[in-house]
Structures are given as structure tokens and as C-alpha cells.
XYZ file of C-alpha atoms in Angstrom:
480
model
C 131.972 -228.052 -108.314
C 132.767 -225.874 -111.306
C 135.662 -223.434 -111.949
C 135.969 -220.329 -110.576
C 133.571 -218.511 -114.238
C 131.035 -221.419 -114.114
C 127.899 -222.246 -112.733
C 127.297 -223.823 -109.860
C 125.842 -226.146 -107.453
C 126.292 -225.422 -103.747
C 123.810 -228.702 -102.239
C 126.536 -230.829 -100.421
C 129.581 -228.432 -101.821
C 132.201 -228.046 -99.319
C 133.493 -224.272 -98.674
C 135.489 -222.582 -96.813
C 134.179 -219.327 -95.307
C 137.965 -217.289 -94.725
C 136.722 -214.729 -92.113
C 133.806 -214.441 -89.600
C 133.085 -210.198 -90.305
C 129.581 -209.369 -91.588
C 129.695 -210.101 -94.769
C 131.631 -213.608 -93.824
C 128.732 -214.350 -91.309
C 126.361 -213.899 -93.700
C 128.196 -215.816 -96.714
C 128.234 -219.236 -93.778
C 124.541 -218.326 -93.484
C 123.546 -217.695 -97.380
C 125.717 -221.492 -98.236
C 124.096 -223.292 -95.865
C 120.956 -222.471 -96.418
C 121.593 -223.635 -99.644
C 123.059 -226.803 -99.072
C 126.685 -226.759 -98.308
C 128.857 -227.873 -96.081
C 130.663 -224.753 -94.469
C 133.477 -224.693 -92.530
C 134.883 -221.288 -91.046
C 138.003 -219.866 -90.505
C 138.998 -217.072 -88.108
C 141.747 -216.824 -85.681
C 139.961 -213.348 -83.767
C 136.214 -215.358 -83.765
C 136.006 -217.942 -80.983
C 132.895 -219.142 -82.560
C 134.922 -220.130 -86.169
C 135.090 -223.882 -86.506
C 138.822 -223.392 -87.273
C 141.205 -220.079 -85.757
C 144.557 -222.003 -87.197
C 145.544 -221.547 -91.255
C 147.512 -224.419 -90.427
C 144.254 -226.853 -90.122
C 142.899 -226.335 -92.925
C 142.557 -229.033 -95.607
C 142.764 -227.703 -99.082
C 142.320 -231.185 -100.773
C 138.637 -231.875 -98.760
C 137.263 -228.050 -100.647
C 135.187 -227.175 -103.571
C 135.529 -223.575 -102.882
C 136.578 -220.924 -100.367
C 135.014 -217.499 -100.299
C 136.997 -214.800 -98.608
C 135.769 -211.568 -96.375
C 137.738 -208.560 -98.122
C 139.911 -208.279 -95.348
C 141.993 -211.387 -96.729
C 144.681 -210.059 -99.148
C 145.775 -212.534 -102.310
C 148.772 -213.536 -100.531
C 147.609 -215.318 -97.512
C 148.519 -218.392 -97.441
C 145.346 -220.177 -97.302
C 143.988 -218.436 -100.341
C 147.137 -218.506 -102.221
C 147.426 -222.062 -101.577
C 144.296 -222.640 -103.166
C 144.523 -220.774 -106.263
C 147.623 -222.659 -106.780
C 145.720 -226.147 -106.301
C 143.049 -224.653 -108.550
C 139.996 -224.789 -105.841
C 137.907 -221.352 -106.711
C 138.149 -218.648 -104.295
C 135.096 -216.176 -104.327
C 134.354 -212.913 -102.864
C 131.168 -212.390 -100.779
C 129.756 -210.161 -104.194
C 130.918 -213.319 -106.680
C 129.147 -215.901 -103.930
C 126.091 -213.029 -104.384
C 126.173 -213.073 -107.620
C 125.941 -216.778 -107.989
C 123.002 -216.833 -105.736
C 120.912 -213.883 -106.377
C 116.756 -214.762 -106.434
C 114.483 -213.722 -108.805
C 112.159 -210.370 -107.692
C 108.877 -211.525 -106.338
C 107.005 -208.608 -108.684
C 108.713 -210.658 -111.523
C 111.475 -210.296 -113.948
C 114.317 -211.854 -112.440
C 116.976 -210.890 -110.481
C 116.665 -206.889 -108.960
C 119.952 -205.830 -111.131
C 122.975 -204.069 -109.799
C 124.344 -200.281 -110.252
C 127.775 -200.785 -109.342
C 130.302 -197.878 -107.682
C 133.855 -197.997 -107.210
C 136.322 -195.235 -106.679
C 139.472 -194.806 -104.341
C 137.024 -191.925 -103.112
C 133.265 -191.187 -103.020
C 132.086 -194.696 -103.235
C 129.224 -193.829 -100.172
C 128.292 -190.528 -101.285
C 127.495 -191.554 -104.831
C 125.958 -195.076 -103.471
C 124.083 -193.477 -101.040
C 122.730 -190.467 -103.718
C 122.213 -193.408 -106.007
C 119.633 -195.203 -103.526
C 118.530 -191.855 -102.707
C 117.387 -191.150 -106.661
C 116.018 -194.285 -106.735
C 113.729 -194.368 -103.881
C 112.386 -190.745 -105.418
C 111.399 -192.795 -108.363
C 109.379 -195.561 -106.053
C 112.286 -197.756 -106.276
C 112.953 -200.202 -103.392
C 116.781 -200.362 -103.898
C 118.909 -200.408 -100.424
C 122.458 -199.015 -100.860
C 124.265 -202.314 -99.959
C 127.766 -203.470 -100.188
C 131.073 -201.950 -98.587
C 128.197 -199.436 -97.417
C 126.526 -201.782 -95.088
C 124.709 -204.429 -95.617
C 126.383 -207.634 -97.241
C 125.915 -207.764 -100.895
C 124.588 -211.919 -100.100
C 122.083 -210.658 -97.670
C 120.739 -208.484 -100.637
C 120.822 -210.693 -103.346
C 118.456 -213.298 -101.708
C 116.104 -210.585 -100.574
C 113.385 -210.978 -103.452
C 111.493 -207.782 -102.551
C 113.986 -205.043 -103.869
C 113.540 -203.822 -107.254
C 117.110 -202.991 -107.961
C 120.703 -202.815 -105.729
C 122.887 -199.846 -105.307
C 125.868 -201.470 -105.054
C 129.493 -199.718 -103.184
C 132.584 -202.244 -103.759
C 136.067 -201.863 -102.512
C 138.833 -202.640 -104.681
C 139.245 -206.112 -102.052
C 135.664 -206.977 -103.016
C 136.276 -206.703 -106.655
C 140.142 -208.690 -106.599
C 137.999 -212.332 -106.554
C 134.643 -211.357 -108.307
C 134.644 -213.691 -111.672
C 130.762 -213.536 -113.356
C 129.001 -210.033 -111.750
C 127.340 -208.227 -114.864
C 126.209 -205.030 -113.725
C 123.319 -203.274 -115.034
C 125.355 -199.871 -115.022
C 128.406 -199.730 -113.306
C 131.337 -196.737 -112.128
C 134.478 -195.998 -111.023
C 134.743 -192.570 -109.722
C 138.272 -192.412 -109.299
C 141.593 -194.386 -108.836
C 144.593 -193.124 -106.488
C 147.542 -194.783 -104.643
C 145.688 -196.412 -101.815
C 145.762 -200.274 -100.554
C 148.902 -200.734 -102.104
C 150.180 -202.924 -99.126
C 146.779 -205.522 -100.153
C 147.508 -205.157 -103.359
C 151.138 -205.469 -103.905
C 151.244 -201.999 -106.999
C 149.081 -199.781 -108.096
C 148.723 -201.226 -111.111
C 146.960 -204.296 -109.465
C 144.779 -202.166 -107.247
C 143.905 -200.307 -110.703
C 143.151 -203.827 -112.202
C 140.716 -204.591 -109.747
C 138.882 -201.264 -109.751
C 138.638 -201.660 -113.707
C 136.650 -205.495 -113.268
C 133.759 -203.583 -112.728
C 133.052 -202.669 -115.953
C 133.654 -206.077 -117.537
C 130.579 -207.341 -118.334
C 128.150 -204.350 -118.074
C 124.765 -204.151 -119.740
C 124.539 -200.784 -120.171
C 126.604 -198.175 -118.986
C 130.486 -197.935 -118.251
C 130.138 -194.540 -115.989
C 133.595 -192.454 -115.716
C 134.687 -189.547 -115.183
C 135.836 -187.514 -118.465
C 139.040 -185.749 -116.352
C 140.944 -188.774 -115.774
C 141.972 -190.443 -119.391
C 143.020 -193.445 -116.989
C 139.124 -193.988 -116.227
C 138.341 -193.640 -120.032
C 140.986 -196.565 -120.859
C 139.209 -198.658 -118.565
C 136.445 -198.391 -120.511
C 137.848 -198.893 -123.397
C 139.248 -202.096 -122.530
C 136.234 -203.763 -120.727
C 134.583 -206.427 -122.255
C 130.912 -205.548 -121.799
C 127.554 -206.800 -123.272
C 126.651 -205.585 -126.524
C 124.854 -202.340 -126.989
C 126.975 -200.913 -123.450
C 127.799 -197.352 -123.582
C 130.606 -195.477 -122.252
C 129.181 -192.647 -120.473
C 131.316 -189.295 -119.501
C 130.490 -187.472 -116.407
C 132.081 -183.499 -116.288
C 131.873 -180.263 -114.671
C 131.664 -178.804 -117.969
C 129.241 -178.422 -120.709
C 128.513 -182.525 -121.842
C 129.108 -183.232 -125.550
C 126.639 -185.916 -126.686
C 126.717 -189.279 -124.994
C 127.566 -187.267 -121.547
C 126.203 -185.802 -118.494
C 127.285 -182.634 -117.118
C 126.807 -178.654 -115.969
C 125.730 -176.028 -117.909
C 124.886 -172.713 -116.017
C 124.094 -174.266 -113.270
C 122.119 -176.906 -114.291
C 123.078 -180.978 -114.589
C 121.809 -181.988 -118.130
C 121.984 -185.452 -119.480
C 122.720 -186.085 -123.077
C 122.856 -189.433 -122.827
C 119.460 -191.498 -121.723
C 117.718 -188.080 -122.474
C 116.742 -189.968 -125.835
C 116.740 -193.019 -127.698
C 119.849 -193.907 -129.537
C 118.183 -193.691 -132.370
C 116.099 -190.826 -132.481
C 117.201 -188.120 -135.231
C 116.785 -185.180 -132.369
C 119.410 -186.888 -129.743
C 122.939 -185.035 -130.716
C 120.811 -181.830 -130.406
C 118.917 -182.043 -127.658
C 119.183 -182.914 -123.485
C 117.544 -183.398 -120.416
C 117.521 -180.943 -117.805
C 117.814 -183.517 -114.294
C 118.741 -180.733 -111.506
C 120.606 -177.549 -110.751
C 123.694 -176.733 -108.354
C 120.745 -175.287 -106.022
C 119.956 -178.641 -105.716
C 122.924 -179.435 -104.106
C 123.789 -176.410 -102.061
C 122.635 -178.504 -98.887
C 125.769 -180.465 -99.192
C 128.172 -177.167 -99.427
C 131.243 -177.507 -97.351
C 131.958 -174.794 -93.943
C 132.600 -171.540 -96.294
C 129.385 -172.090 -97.983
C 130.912 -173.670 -101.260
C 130.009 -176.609 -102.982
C 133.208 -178.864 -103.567
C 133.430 -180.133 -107.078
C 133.486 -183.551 -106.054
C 130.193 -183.647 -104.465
C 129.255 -182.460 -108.207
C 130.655 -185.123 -109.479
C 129.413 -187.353 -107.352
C 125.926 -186.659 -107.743
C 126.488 -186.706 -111.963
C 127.969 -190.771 -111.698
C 125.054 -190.856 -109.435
C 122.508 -189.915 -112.042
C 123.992 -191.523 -114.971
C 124.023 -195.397 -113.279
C 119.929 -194.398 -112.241
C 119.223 -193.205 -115.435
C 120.772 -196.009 -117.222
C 118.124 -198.002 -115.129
C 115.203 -195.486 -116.636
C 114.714 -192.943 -113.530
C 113.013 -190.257 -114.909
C 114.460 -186.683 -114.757
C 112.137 -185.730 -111.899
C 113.282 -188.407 -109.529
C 117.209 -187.612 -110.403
C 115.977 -184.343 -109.011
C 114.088 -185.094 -106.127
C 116.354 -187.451 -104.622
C 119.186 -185.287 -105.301
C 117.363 -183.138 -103.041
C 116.599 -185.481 -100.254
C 120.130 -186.723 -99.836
C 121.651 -186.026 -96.718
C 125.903 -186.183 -96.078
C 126.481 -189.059 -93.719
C 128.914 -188.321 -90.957
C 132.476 -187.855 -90.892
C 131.771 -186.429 -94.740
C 133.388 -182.412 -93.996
C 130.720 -182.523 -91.339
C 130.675 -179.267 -89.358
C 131.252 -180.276 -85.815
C 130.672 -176.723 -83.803
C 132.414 -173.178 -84.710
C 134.466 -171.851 -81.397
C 135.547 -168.839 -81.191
C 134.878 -167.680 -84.902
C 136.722 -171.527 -85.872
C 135.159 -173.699 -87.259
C 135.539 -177.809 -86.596
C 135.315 -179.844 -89.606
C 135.185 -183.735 -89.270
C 135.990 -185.363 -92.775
C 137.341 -188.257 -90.806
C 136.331 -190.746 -94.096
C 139.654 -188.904 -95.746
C 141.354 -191.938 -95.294
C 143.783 -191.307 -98.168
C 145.637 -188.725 -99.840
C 143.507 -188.147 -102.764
C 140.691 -187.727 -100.146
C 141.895 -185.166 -98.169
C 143.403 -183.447 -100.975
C 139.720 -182.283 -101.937
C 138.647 -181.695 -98.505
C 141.140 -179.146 -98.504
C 140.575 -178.141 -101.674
C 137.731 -175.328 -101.267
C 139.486 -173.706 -98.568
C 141.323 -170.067 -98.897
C 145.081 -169.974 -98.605
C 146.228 -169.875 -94.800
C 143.183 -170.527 -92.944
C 143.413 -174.320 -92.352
C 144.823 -175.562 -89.582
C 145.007 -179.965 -90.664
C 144.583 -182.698 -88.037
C 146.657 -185.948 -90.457
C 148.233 -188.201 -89.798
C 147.658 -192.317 -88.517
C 148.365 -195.335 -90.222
C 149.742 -194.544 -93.776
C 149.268 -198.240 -95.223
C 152.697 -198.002 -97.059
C 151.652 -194.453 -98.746
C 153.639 -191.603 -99.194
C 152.533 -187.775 -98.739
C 154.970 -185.192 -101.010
C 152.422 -185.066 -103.600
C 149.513 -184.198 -101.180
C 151.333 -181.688 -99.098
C 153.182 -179.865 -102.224
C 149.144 -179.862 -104.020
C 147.730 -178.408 -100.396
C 150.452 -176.436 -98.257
C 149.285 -173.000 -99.433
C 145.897 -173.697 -97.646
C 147.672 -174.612 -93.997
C 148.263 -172.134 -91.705
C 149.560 -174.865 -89.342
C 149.443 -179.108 -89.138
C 148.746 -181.148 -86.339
C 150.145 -184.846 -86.532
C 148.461 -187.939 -84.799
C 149.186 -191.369 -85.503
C 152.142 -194.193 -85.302
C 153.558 -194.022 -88.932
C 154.816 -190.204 -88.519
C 157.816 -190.508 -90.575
C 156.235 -190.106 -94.392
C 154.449 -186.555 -92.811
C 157.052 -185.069 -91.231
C 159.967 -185.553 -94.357
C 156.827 -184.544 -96.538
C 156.379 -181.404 -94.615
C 159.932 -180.809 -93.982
C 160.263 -180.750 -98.083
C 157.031 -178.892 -99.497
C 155.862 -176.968 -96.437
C 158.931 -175.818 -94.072
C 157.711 -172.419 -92.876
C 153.898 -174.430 -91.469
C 154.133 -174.931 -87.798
C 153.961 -178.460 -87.281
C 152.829 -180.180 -83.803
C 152.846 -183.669 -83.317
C 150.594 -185.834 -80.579
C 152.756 -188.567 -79.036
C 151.677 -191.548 -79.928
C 151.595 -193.076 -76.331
C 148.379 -191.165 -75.904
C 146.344 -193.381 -77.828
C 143.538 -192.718 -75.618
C 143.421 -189.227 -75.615
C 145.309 -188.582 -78.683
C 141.755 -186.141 -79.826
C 141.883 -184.347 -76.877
C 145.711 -183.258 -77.201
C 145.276 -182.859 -80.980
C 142.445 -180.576 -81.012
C 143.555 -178.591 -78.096
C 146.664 -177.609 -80.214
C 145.572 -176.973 -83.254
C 143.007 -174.618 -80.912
C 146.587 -173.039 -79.729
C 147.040 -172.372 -83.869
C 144.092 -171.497 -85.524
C 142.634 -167.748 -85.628
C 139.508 -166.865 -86.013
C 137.411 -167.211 -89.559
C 140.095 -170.188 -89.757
C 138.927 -174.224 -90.103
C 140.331 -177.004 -88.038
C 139.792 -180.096 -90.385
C 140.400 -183.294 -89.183
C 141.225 -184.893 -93.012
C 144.029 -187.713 -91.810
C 144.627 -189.072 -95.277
C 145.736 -192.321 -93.514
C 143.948 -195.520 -92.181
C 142.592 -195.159 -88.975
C 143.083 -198.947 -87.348
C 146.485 -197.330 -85.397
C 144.601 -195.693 -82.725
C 141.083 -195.744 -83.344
C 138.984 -199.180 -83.763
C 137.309 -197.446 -87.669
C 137.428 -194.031 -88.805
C 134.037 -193.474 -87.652
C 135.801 -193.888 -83.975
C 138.310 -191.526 -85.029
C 135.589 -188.848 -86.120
C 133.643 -189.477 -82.682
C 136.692 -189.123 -80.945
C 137.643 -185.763 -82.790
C 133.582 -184.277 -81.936
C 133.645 -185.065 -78.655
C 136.894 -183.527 -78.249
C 135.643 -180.515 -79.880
C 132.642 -180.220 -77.736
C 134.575 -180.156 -74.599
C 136.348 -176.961 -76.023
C 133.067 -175.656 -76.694
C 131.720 -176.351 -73.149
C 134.402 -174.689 -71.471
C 134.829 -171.750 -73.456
């Protein structure tokens, strides 16, 4: 076996496979297809060769690759970092593997997203432009389907790619065609140990890029990154903004998302006065929020989107047209029913503070009435409430780690009515929560379920949590 950077030969290798989720399952599959010897290791899956850390025998390995939900610091994989045996993520393991396209010219390349928030919108718009240009490029990833599964699949043309910050900690070699980070926030910081590591591990996506370093022009962090990547030669850093783009950039004017970046070549005499035209804000109104508004985010979104598909030569049309197509997936501000003149917003994915600080970002002062609350991950909430509290007209708290809310609220919001759902009723914790922020809300007003927290406390994925919230919602709506 070679190090952890170097190539490598995975006929009779012997790996550990650390974690029997999807993309783990499909790892075991991918290596021994290939030749190795696997072994597996899971203490929840009764079908893992080994459910003890203890049993495992470091000194027998050439290489353990890790499911994301295996922080740096278990013991197993910080055991074998210290005895030098590579550990590689799923994507690093994909990387390594990846087949060549069977319409020719090697491997499909990646368009890589990252971001504490957005990573499945843009993903998802991504494969969505791409598809409008005759593209077959799946969104794969922390989106859905393993990364490994992908790679090996020799009839896409090109991989929309959503990684998580875990993903990213032990991916060594991936060179991305065109890759971004959307944003970076607290979140994760009980994986990662600070911020500053969880920032570290958003930023390895640009290392090595081809083409484009995407980032958002609002956030000089994001820009730093850049600037600090080592990436091919000839890679461009590439701005995204609300505002009018200077050259190099992709942006709004009057309405309409121009590119001034792949609009020309870099060396045409025309390019620093010229740009593309690839959409307008019509384009997008689909995706506006309950009060008909079209959160700047989503804007944003859809720009990182563009820039990583026109960095792989979309045309203008197709930037467009799949624009267009895109549809919100759900628990994205999705607009459960409207009771009574209220309406019942499940943006269940706001599984952090940054995220639910733009959900409740478009609304007018006083009319929200916020459903937060559930398993903080070590996070804190002043920030969040002090940025938001003009918006509330009352909170609703579910969840087991209560404490951060209700000193936040106590500090930056004392006059909002809080309510809190014990946490003993776990199984009907949406039923209670929804019927009192019914109690609280007033007609023209939005209940929005935006919990800002993890959702593992109560609910088995925050997709639970947003079914939960619906159906709760609908039973109001049945009985009037």
C-alpha cells in the first residue's frame, strides 16, 4: 500500500470499512470488487464482521476508510493515523477509483459544493443546469447517492458533487473540475473540535481545482480560502454577488444574472467590457418563500450554481433553462397549508443557526411565530436570536438541549412569549408544538418550523422532523 497522497493498488489490500451506512456499504462493495480484503466495523449493524473497536487489529491494515459519521478522535481512526496506516473518506476511496466515461475522455469530472448551508439547493440546481444542457450528471454525494457508487458508473458525463465538512476532513488527492463553498458558520463543532478545523476542512475543496475556486464575494473569509488553495495552474477565483459583477464575476444587474467570467475567453480584447446574460430573477420566482419574496440566498445559490456549470462550458441557455426547471426539495421553507389566514412553513433542513437565520430573514417584523429548538450539537444561539427577535411575535421550543434557547431568549428577546414542549413527549412533541404556536399566531402571521439544531434528539433525520411537523399541521387543518 501507499501513503495516504499516493497511488494505489487495492488487489489483495487489506481495509477496514469503519461504518456500515450507505456510503460504507457501498465503499465494502466498490473494494471488493476490486480486489481487497474488507473487513467491517459497526457496533449498530449485525451484519458487520466486527461491532467491537476493541477487535480490531491495526497492525494486519493497509488502509481504513471511514463513513462521515466517524469523527477524528475515535479511537480506531486515531489509532491509525498515529501508526501511519491511511485513513480515507468514501469521496478520497472515489476518487482513487473513479472509471473512465464510456463516450471517452476519462473520468466524468467533479463540480464540487460545500457550505455550512445550501449545499442541496445549489447541488441539486447544479444537476438541474446540467441536464438542460444534455448532460447526464446525477447530483451525488451528502445528497444521496454515494460518491463510490458514482465514480464507477462510466455512463455519466460529469458529477455534481454535495460534501459535508466530515466528507472533506480525510479526502487527500480529489481535484475538482470547479469547486464551492457557499458559506462557513459555527456548526459541527463537537466533530470537529473549533471552528477553525471545521473551516479547514470546508477550505480542502479548493485545493487542487482545475478551474474555478467559486465563493461568495460577501464573506472575505471565503475569498482567503481561495487565496490560499493550491490549485492547478490557469484556476480562477470566481466571485458570486447580489450586486452588479466586476470582471471575473457573476452576479445581478436589474434583474438579470450576468456572467463576466466564462462569458469570454481570457484572452479576448472585448472580455473586461462585455457579459453574458444567463437568466433573470423571473426565473427564479418559483422558488419565492410564503410572502411571495425571493430570499437572497436562493439567489445566491443559483449564481455558485451557474458559475461551477459554466466553468464546465454550459451554455447560457441551459444555465437558464434548468434554472427554470428546478424544483425546492422538501423541508426547504416549504409551505405546508395556510389555516386560518396562517400560514405553515416547514424549513425543517435549518439545522443550524446560520440556516434559520435566513429563513427568517424575509419575514416582516412581528409576524413569525418560530418552532426551534432540538439538539444544539454544542452551539450557542445569542447571535441568532439578537439578528432575528424583531421578526417573532412568539417562540415555541422543542427539543432536549433547551438551556442555550431559553438564556438566549431571556437576553435578546424578553418581551416574546416563549412556550416550551416537554421533552417527555417525544412522540407527539409536533402535535403539542404546533397546537401552541396555533394558540400564538394571528392571522397574515407564519408558523415556521426553522429549529436551527440537529434533529437526532427526537426525530430519527430532519426529514422525520419536517413529516412530523406536516402532519401535525394537517390535523389542524382537518378539524378546523
Amino acid at each position: 500500500m501507499a501513503d495516504a497522497t499516493g497511488p494505489v493498488e487495492l488487489s489483495g489490500a487489506r481495509v477496514l470499512v469503519a461504518g456500515l451506512g450507505v456510503s460504507g456499504r457501498a465503499a465494502a462493495q466498490v473494494l471488493r470488487e476490486r480486489g481487497a480484503v474488507v473487513t467491517t466495523l459497526d457496533d449498530d449493524a449485525p451484519d458487520a464482521d466486527l461491532r467491537d473497536a476493541a477487535d480490531v487489529d491495526l497492525a494486519g491494515l493497509d488502509l481504513v476508510v471511514t463513513s462521515p459519521g466517524w469523527a477524528p478522535d475515535h479511537p480506531v481512526l486515531a489509532a491509525a493515523v498515529r501508526r501511519g496506516v491511511p485513513v480515507w473518506s468514501e469521496v478520497e476511496l472515489a476518487w482513487q477509483v473513479r472509471v473512465d466515461r464510456a463516450a471517452g475522455g476519462g473520468p466524468a469530472p467533479w463540480l464540487v459544493v460545500t457550505g455550512t448551508n445550501g449545499k442541496t439547493t445549489t447541488v441539486s440546481m447544479l444537476a438541474s443546469v446540467l441536464a438542460a444542457a444534455g448532460l447526464d450528471a446525477p447530483a451525488v454525494g451528502n445528497v444521496g447517492t454515494p460518491v463510490v457508487q458514482a465514480a464507477t458508473d462510466p455512463t455519466h458525463d460529469v458529477l455534481a458533487v454535495e460534501l459535508s465538512s466530515f466528507q472533506l476532513h480525510f479526502t487527500h488527492t480529489m481535484a475538482a473540475r470547479a469547486a464551492a463553498v457557499l458559506n462557513v458558520a459555527e456548526d459541527h463543532l463537537d466533530w470537529h473540535g473549533s471552528f477553525e478545523q471545521y473551516a479547514a476542512a470546508k477550505a480542502r475543496i479548493y485545493e487542487r481545482v482545475e478551474v474555478a475556486c467559486v465563493y461568495g464575494t460577501a464573506d472575505p473569509a471565503l475569498e482567503r480560502m481561495v487565496e490560499q488553495a493550491d490549485v492547478a495552474d490557469g484556476a480562477r477565483a470566481v466571485g458570486v454577488t447580489l450586486g452588479a459583477p466586476a470582471p471575473g464575476q457573476l452576479g445581478v444587474v436589474d434583474g438579470i444574472l450576468v456572467d463576466r467570467s466564462f462569458h469570454l475567453p481570457f484572452d479576448d480584447p472585448a472580455r473586461q467590457r462585455s457579459a453574458a446574460e444567463l437568466g433573470t430573477l423571473e426565473d427564479l420566482r418559483h422558488l419565492a418563500g410564503p410572502d411571495g419574496e425571493l430570499a437572497p440566498h436562493v439567489v445566491t445559490n443559483a449564481l455558485a450554481a451557474a458559475a461551477l456549470a459554466r466553468a464546465q462550458g454550459v451554455p447560457a441557455s441551459a444555465v437558464r433553462d434548468g434554472l427554470r426547471a428546478y424544483r425546492a426539495g422538501a423541508h426547504r421553507r416549504e409551505v405546508v397549508a395556510v389555516v386560518d389566514g396562517v400560514s405553515y412553513v416547514d424549513d425543517s433542513k435549518a439545522t443550524n443557526a446560520h440556516a434559520a437565520s435566513a429563513s427568517l430573514g424575509p419575514a416582516a417584523p412581528g409576524t413569525v411565530v418560530w418552532i426551534a429548538g432540538g439538539l444544539a450539537k454544542g452551539a450557542r444561539f445569542e447571535e441568532l436570536v439578537a439578528q432575528r427577535a424583531d421578526r417573532l411575535r412568539a417562540v415555541v421550543l422543542i427539543g432536549t438541549d433547551q438551556e442555550p434557547w431559553t438564556e438566549a431568549l431571556a437576553r435578546h428577546a424578553p418581551g416574546i412569549p416563549v412556550s416550551i414542549v416537554d421533552p417527555a413527549h417525544t412522540g407527539s412533541v409536533m402535535t403539542h408544538a404546533v397546537t401552541q404556536a396555533r394558540a400564538q399566531a394571528q392571522p397574515g402571521d407564519t408558523v415556521l418550523l426553522a429549529p436551527a439544531c440537529a434533529s437526532m434528539d427526537q426525530f430519527d433525520s430532519y426529514a422525520h422532523r419536517g413529516d412530523a411537523f406536516a402532519a401535525a399541521v394537517r390535523a389542524l387543518d382537518a378539524t378546523g
